[in-house]
Amino acid sequence: MKRIGVIDFETTGLSPAQGDRATEIAIVVLEGSQVVDRFQSLMNAGVRISPFIEDYTGISNDMIRCAPPAGQVMAEAARFVQGMPLVAHNASFDQRFWAAELARLGTGASELPPFACTMLLSRRLYPQAGSYRLGSLAAFHALPPAGRAHRALADAEVTAALLSRIRSDIRAQFDVQEAPHDLLVKLQRSPRKALPKAIQAYFDALRDA
DNA sequence: TGCCAGGCCCTCTTTAGGGCCTT
């Protein structure tokens, strides 16, 4: 069964283009709906964490001082997910930091795998949810707690549980056998009303291939 | 709890603006 990597970054801020850096990464590997592997590490990028972010994430400057260099951690993370499609909540954020941190290693953005996004998918599948924050969606679906919110592994675990729920609901709601990663990437760009047609087109193309 | 950005999405829109989501 195809493995999917669910990724979450903690960072010093919102924008790598403005100099923000990753402070922690976690990757939870799903095989079907089962978690089969995990990767987690703090990383030291040599930048100072603001008091607001220390409070928000619980990751302090003292913790980062003892952490391995960011380049070393990112190289290990890249090896860990090699060939796996990736998923994140509000994936455009994690995708930017993934690309920016790997670019510092000399790894080209052309190697960037397509990310599926549990926030975009949730907006389409759960119009009644109200809020699409990770914590709100976890409460909406009564997902099991995974530890302190805004730490990378806890958030990656919750995102993985949300992803499993999304794939299960797609299978049930649209009466299909599977909801593979490339279907998710297509659906997250489809208008909500066009989901049935997009799913039909996806499986028609698979059958005709 | 805020600011910084970027992308999505809705509407009192489309020659635009503002809220949401990520840290």
mmCIF file of C-alpha atoms (C1' of nucleotides) in Angstrom:
data_model
loop_
_atom_site.group_PDB
_atom_site.id
_atom_site.type_symbol
_atom_site.label_atom_id
_atom_site.label_comp_id
_atom_site.label_asym_id
_atom_site.label_seq_id
_atom_site.Cartn_x
_atom_site.Cartn_y
_atom_site.Cartn_z
ATOM 1 C CA MET A 1 0.000 0.000 0.000
ATOM 2 C CA LYS A 2 1.250 3.485 -0.922
ATOM 3 C CA ARG A 3 2.790 5.459 1.934
ATOM 4 C CA ILE A 4 1.941 9.120 2.521
ATOM 5 C CA GLY A 5 4.012 11.533 4.599
ATOM 6 C CA VAL A 6 2.094 14.000 6.773
ATOM 7 C CA ILE A 7 4.358 16.920 7.602
ATOM 8 C CA ASP A 8 4.280 19.824 10.038
ATOM 9 C CA PHE A 9 6.795 22.614 10.684
ATOM 10 C CA GLU A 10 7.192 24.903 13.649
ATOM 11 C CA THR A 11 8.982 28.078 12.629
ATOM 12 C CA THR A 12 10.094 31.488 13.868
ATOM 13 C CA GLY A 13 7.344 33.185 11.839
ATOM 14 C CA LEU A 14 5.182 33.066 8.762
ATOM 15 C CA SER A 15 7.482 33.865 5.884
ATOM 16 C CA PRO A 16 10.783 32.293 4.838
ATOM 17 C CA ALA A 17 11.084 35.158 2.330
ATOM 18 C CA GLN A 18 11.248 37.524 5.315
ATOM 19 C CA GLY A 19 13.983 35.492 6.998
ATOM 20 C CA ASP A 20 11.868 33.169 9.106
ATOM 21 C CA ARG A 21 13.342 29.716 9.707
ATOM 22 C CA ALA A 22 12.127 26.278 10.766
ATOM 23 C CA THR A 23 12.629 25.302 14.417
ATOM 24 C CA GLU A 24 11.035 21.849 14.392
ATOM 25 C CA ILE A 25 9.812 19.312 11.850
ATOM 26 C CA ALA A 26 7.677 16.211 12.246
ATOM 27 C CA ILE A 27 6.570 13.667 9.665
ATOM 28 C CA VAL A 28 3.996 10.958 10.317
ATOM 29 C CA VAL A 29 3.879 8.157 7.735
ATOM 30 C CA LEU A 30 0.490 6.686 6.901
ATOM 31 C CA GLU A 31 -0.093 3.364 5.180
ATOM 32 C CA GLY A 32 -3.819 3.318 4.553
ATOM 33 C CA SER A 33 -5.172 4.713 7.811
ATOM 34 C CA GLN A 34 -2.366 3.233 9.940
ATOM 35 C CA VAL A 35 0.587 5.225 11.248
ATOM 36 C CA VAL A 36 3.626 3.092 10.368
ATOM 37 C CA ASP A 37 6.538 5.479 11.007
ATOM 38 C CA ARG A 38 7.421 8.854 12.506
ATOM 39 C CA PHE A 39 10.202 11.447 12.235
ATOM 40 C CA GLN A 40 10.594 14.388 14.612
ATOM 41 C CA SER A 41 13.402 16.770 15.418
ATOM 42 C CA LEU A 42 14.058 20.263 16.694
ATOM 43 C CA MET A 43 16.608 22.126 14.586
ATOM 44 C CA ASN A 44 19.003 24.987 15.134
ATOM 45 C CA ALA A 45 18.982 27.483 12.267
ATOM 46 C CA GLY A 46 21.054 30.014 14.174
ATOM 47 C CA VAL A 47 18.219 32.523 14.549
ATOM 48 C CA ARG A 48 16.532 33.908 17.631
ATOM 49 C CA ILE A 49 12.958 32.921 18.495
ATOM 50 C CA SER A 50 10.707 35.795 19.579
ATOM 51 C CA PRO A 51 8.944 35.650 22.969
ATOM 52 C CA PHE A 52 5.592 35.433 21.165
ATOM 53 C CA ILE A 53 6.678 32.344 19.195
ATOM 54 C CA GLU A 54 8.306 30.784 22.281
ATOM 55 C CA ASP A 55 4.947 31.089 23.994
ATOM 56 C CA TYR A 56 2.952 29.978 20.933
ATOM 57 C CA THR A 57 4.950 26.813 20.224
ATOM 58 C CA GLY A 58 6.580 26.079 23.563
ATOM 59 C CA ILE A 59 9.909 25.894 21.698
ATOM 60 C CA SER A 60 12.444 28.085 23.485
ATOM 61 C CA ASN A 61 15.805 29.508 22.509
ATOM 62 C CA ASP A 62 17.371 27.221 25.137
ATOM 63 C CA MET A 63 15.819 24.159 23.446
ATOM 64 C CA ILE A 64 17.057 25.212 20.015
ATOM 65 C CA ARG A 65 20.582 25.931 21.275
ATOM 66 C CA CYS A 66 21.062 22.211 21.997
ATOM 67 C CA ALA A 67 19.342 21.026 18.762
ATOM 68 C CA PRO A 68 21.211 19.663 15.705
ATOM 69 C CA PRO A 69 21.882 22.065 12.796
ATOM 70 C CA ALA A 70 18.917 22.773 10.514
ATOM 71 C CA GLY A 71 20.795 21.523 7.448
ATOM 72 C CA GLN A 72 21.508 18.164 9.057
ATOM 73 C CA VAL A 73 17.884 17.716 10.169
ATOM 74 C CA MET A 74 16.471 18.716 6.798
ATOM 75 C CA ALA A 75 18.791 16.313 4.982
ATOM 76 C CA GLU A 76 17.589 13.502 7.263
ATOM 77 C CA ALA A 77 13.945 14.534 6.739
ATOM 78 C CA ALA A 78 14.385 14.577 2.963
ATOM 79 C CA ARG A 79 15.868 11.072 3.049
ATOM 80 C CA PHE A 80 13.050 9.935 5.334
ATOM 81 C CA VAL A 81 10.242 10.980 2.939
ATOM 82 C CA GLN A 82 12.110 10.077 -0.258
ATOM 83 C CA GLY A 83 9.512 9.375 -2.957
ATOM 84 C CA MET A 84 6.527 9.813 -0.635
ATOM 85 C CA PRO A 85 3.710 12.170 -1.550
ATOM 86 C CA LEU A 86 3.254 14.769 1.197
ATOM 87 C CA VAL A 87 0.270 16.218 3.025
ATOM 88 C CA ALA A 88 -0.037 19.141 5.444
ATOM 89 C CA HIS A 89 -2.685 21.389 6.991
ATOM 90 C CA ASN A 90 -2.643 24.691 5.112
ATOM 91 C CA ALA A 91 0.005 23.020 2.985
ATOM 92 C CA SER A 92 1.126 26.191 1.198
ATOM 93 C CA PHE A 93 2.768 27.240 4.475
ATOM 94 C CA ASP A 94 4.698 23.987 5.079
ATOM 95 C CA GLN A 95 5.510 23.701 1.367
ATOM 96 C CA ARG A 96 7.206 27.130 1.426
ATOM 97 C CA PHE A 97 9.358 26.210 4.441
ATOM 98 C CA TRP A 98 10.126 22.738 3.012
ATOM 99 C CA ALA A 99 11.323 24.337 -0.230
ATOM 100 C CA ALA A 100 13.212 27.161 1.507
ATOM 101 C CA GLU A 101 15.058 24.933 3.969
ATOM 102 C CA LEU A 102 15.944 22.370 1.282
ATOM 103 C CA ALA A 103 17.078 25.162 -1.049
ATOM 104 C CA ARG A 104 19.697 26.045 1.597
ATOM 105 C CA LEU A 105 21.057 22.509 1.104
ATOM 106 C CA GLY A 106 21.256 23.058 -2.635
ATOM 107 C CA THR A 107 18.216 20.892 -3.280
ATOM 108 C CA GLY A 108 16.209 22.385 -6.151
ATOM 109 C CA ALA A 109 12.532 23.237 -5.811
ATOM 110 C CA SER A 110 11.981 21.135 -8.952
ATOM 111 C CA GLU A 111 12.240 18.107 -6.667
ATOM 112 C CA LEU A 112 9.364 19.408 -4.566
ATOM 113 C CA PRO A 113 6.650 16.764 -4.385
ATOM 114 C CA PRO A 114 3.023 17.882 -4.783
ATOM 115 C CA PHE A 115 1.446 18.589 -1.396
ATOM 116 C CA ALA A 116 -2.154 17.719 -0.594
ATOM 117 C CA CYS A 117 -3.828 20.103 1.856
ATOM 118 C CA THR A 118 -6.234 18.980 4.581
ATOM 119 C CA MET A 119 -7.485 22.548 5.020
ATOM 120 C CA LEU A 120 -8.490 23.011 1.360
ATOM 121 C CA LEU A 121 -10.066 19.547 1.297
ATOM 122 C CA SER A 122 -11.947 20.209 4.554
ATOM 123 C CA ARG A 123 -13.370 23.462 3.181
ATOM 124 C CA ARG A 124 -14.871 21.465 0.342
ATOM 125 C CA LEU A 125 -16.005 18.389 2.253
ATOM 126 C CA TYR A 126 -17.235 19.925 5.518
ATOM 127 C CA PRO A 127 -19.044 23.202 4.743
ATOM 128 C CA GLN A 128 -20.770 22.922 8.109
ATOM 129 C CA ALA A 129 -17.493 22.884 10.068
ATOM 130 C CA GLY A 130 -17.431 26.640 10.552
ATOM 131 C CA SER A 131 -13.717 26.917 11.334
ATOM 132 C CA TYR A 132 -10.923 25.208 9.428
ATOM 133 C CA ARG A 133 -8.179 25.564 12.009
ATOM 134 C CA LEU A 134 -6.573 22.216 12.730
ATOM 135 C CA GLY A 135 -7.793 22.215 16.329
ATOM 136 C CA SER A 136 -11.324 23.146 15.311
ATOM 137 C CA LEU A 137 -11.492 20.363 12.727
ATOM 138 C CA ALA A 138 -10.098 17.886 15.272
ATOM 139 C CA ALA A 139 -12.928 18.873 17.641
ATOM 140 C CA PHE A 140 -15.493 18.781 14.821
ATOM 141 C CA HIS A 141 -14.538 15.182 13.995
ATOM 142 C CA ALA A 142 -13.833 14.199 17.633
ATOM 143 C CA LEU A 143 -10.311 13.109 16.652
ATOM 144 C CA PRO A 144 -8.178 11.686 19.477
ATOM 145 C CA PRO A 145 -5.874 14.183 21.245
ATOM 146 C CA ALA A 146 -2.216 13.891 20.272
ATOM 147 C CA GLY A 147 -0.336 16.137 22.707
ATOM 148 C CA ARG A 148 0.449 19.818 22.928
ATOM 149 C CA ALA A 149 -0.997 21.761 19.994
ATOM 150 C CA HIS A 150 1.549 23.766 17.993
ATOM 151 C CA ARG A 151 4.295 21.217 18.519
ATOM 152 C CA ALA A 152 5.219 19.563 15.232
ATOM 153 C CA LEU A 153 4.622 15.901 16.081
ATOM 154 C CA ALA A 154 1.296 16.512 17.834
ATOM 155 C CA ASP A 155 0.028 18.624 14.926
ATOM 156 C CA ALA A 156 1.291 16.083 12.366
ATOM 157 C CA GLU A 157 -0.504 13.281 14.245
ATOM 158 C CA VAL A 158 -3.766 15.258 14.267
ATOM 159 C CA THR A 159 -3.356 16.131 10.584
ATOM 160 C CA ALA A 160 -2.774 12.434 9.811
ATOM 161 C CA ALA A 161 -5.973 11.518 11.659
ATOM 162 C CA LEU A 162 -7.832 14.253 9.774
ATOM 163 C CA LEU A 163 -6.438 12.969 6.479
ATOM 164 C CA SER A 164 -7.638 9.445 7.261
ATOM 165 C CA ARG A 165 -11.082 10.833 8.040
ATOM 166 C CA ILE A 166 -11.111 12.824 4.774
ATOM 167 C CA ARG A 167 -10.140 9.772 2.705
ATOM 168 C CA SER A 168 -12.740 7.643 4.464
ATOM 169 C CA ASP A 169 -15.446 10.259 3.884
ATOM 170 C CA ILE A 170 -14.540 10.606 0.188
ATOM 171 C CA ARG A 171 -14.824 6.829 -0.234
ATOM 172 C CA ALA A 172 -18.172 6.717 1.556
ATOM 173 C CA GLN A 173 -19.684 9.929 0.204
ATOM 174 C CA PHE A 174 -18.738 9.349 -3.435
ATOM 175 C CA ASP A 175 -18.898 5.537 -3.403
ATOM 176 C CA VAL A 176 -15.323 4.924 -4.585
ATOM 177 C CA GLN A 177 -12.853 2.249 -3.516
ATOM 178 C CA GLU A 178 -9.924 4.522 -2.770
ATOM 179 C CA ALA A 179 -8.889 8.152 -2.379
ATOM 180 C CA PRO A 180 -5.244 8.254 -3.463
ATOM 181 C CA HIS A 181 -2.977 11.252 -3.012
ATOM 182 C CA ASP A 182 -3.152 12.467 -6.614
ATOM 183 C CA LEU A 183 -6.960 12.482 -6.423
ATOM 184 C CA LEU A 184 -6.735 14.618 -3.261
ATOM 185 C CA VAL A 185 -4.447 17.088 -5.045
ATOM 186 C CA LYS A 186 -7.021 17.396 -7.853
ATOM 187 C CA LEU A 187 -9.990 17.757 -5.502
ATOM 188 C CA GLN A 188 -8.395 20.483 -3.388
ATOM 189 C CA ARG A 189 -8.450 22.729 -6.479
ATOM 190 C CA SER A 190 -12.000 21.838 -7.566
ATOM 191 C CA PRO A 191 -15.024 23.939 -6.657
ATOM 192 C CA ARG A 192 -17.132 22.145 -4.065
ATOM 193 C CA LYS A 193 -20.043 21.563 -6.418
ATOM 194 C CA ALA A 194 -17.680 20.062 -8.996
ATOM 195 C CA LEU A 195 -16.305 17.356 -6.688
ATOM 196 C CA PRO A 196 -18.497 14.485 -8.009
ATOM 197 C CA LYS A 197 -17.561 15.298 -11.593
ATOM 198 C CA ALA A 198 -13.851 15.582 -10.713
ATOM 199 C CA ILE A 199 -13.901 12.217 -8.944
ATOM 200 C CA GLN A 200 -15.720 10.602 -11.869
ATOM 201 C CA ALA A 201 -13.219 12.064 -14.334
ATOM 202 C CA TYR A 202 -10.300 10.837 -12.223
ATOM 203 C CA PHE A 203 -11.493 7.237 -12.121
ATOM 204 C CA ASP A 204 -12.572 7.309 -15.785
ATOM 205 C CA ALA A 205 -9.036 8.356 -16.727
ATOM 206 C CA LEU A 206 -7.567 5.582 -14.553
ATOM 207 C CA ARG A 207 -9.808 2.985 -16.204
ATOM 208 C CA ASP A 208 -8.982 4.196 -19.715
ATOM 209 C CA ALA A 209 -5.231 4.344 -19.084
ATOM 210 C "C1'" DT B 1 -3.568 37.804 21.435
ATOM 211 C "C1'" DG B 2 -0.793 41.009 17.559
ATOM 212 C "C1'" DC B 3 2.496 42.275 13.487
ATOM 213 C "C1'" DC B 4 5.381 40.468 9.294
ATOM 214 C "C1'" DA B 5 3.517 36.784 3.788
ATOM 215 C "C1'" DG B 6 1.041 34.085 0.549
ATOM 216 C "C1'" DG B 7 -2.894 31.730 -1.154
ATOM 217 C "C1'" DC B 8 -7.635 30.640 -0.963
ATOM 218 C "C1'" DC B 9 -12.410 32.026 -0.841
ATOM 219 C "C1'" DC B 10 -16.530 34.791 -0.276
ATOM 220 C "C1'" DT B 11 -19.169 38.845 -1.512
ATOM 221 C "C1'" DC B 12 -22.183 44.424 -0.643
ATOM 222 C "C1'" DT B 13 -16.935 41.102 -6.706
ATOM 223 C "C1'" DT B 14 -14.598 40.703 -11.293
ATOM 224 C "C1'" DT B 15 -11.188 47.936 -12.730
ATOM 225 C "C1'" DA B 16 -11.670 44.878 -5.065
ATOM 226 C "C1'" DG B 17 -11.428 44.139 -0.410
ATOM 227 C "C1'" DG B 18 -11.227 41.575 3.557
ATOM 228 C "C1'" DG B 19 -11.360 37.255 6.457
ATOM 229 C "C1'" DC B 20 -9.185 32.889 7.261
ATOM 230 C "C1'" DC B 21 -5.204 29.733 7.995
ATOM 231 C "C1'" DT B 22 -0.288 28.543 8.844
ATOM 232 C "C1'" DT B 23 4.104 30.310 12.873
#
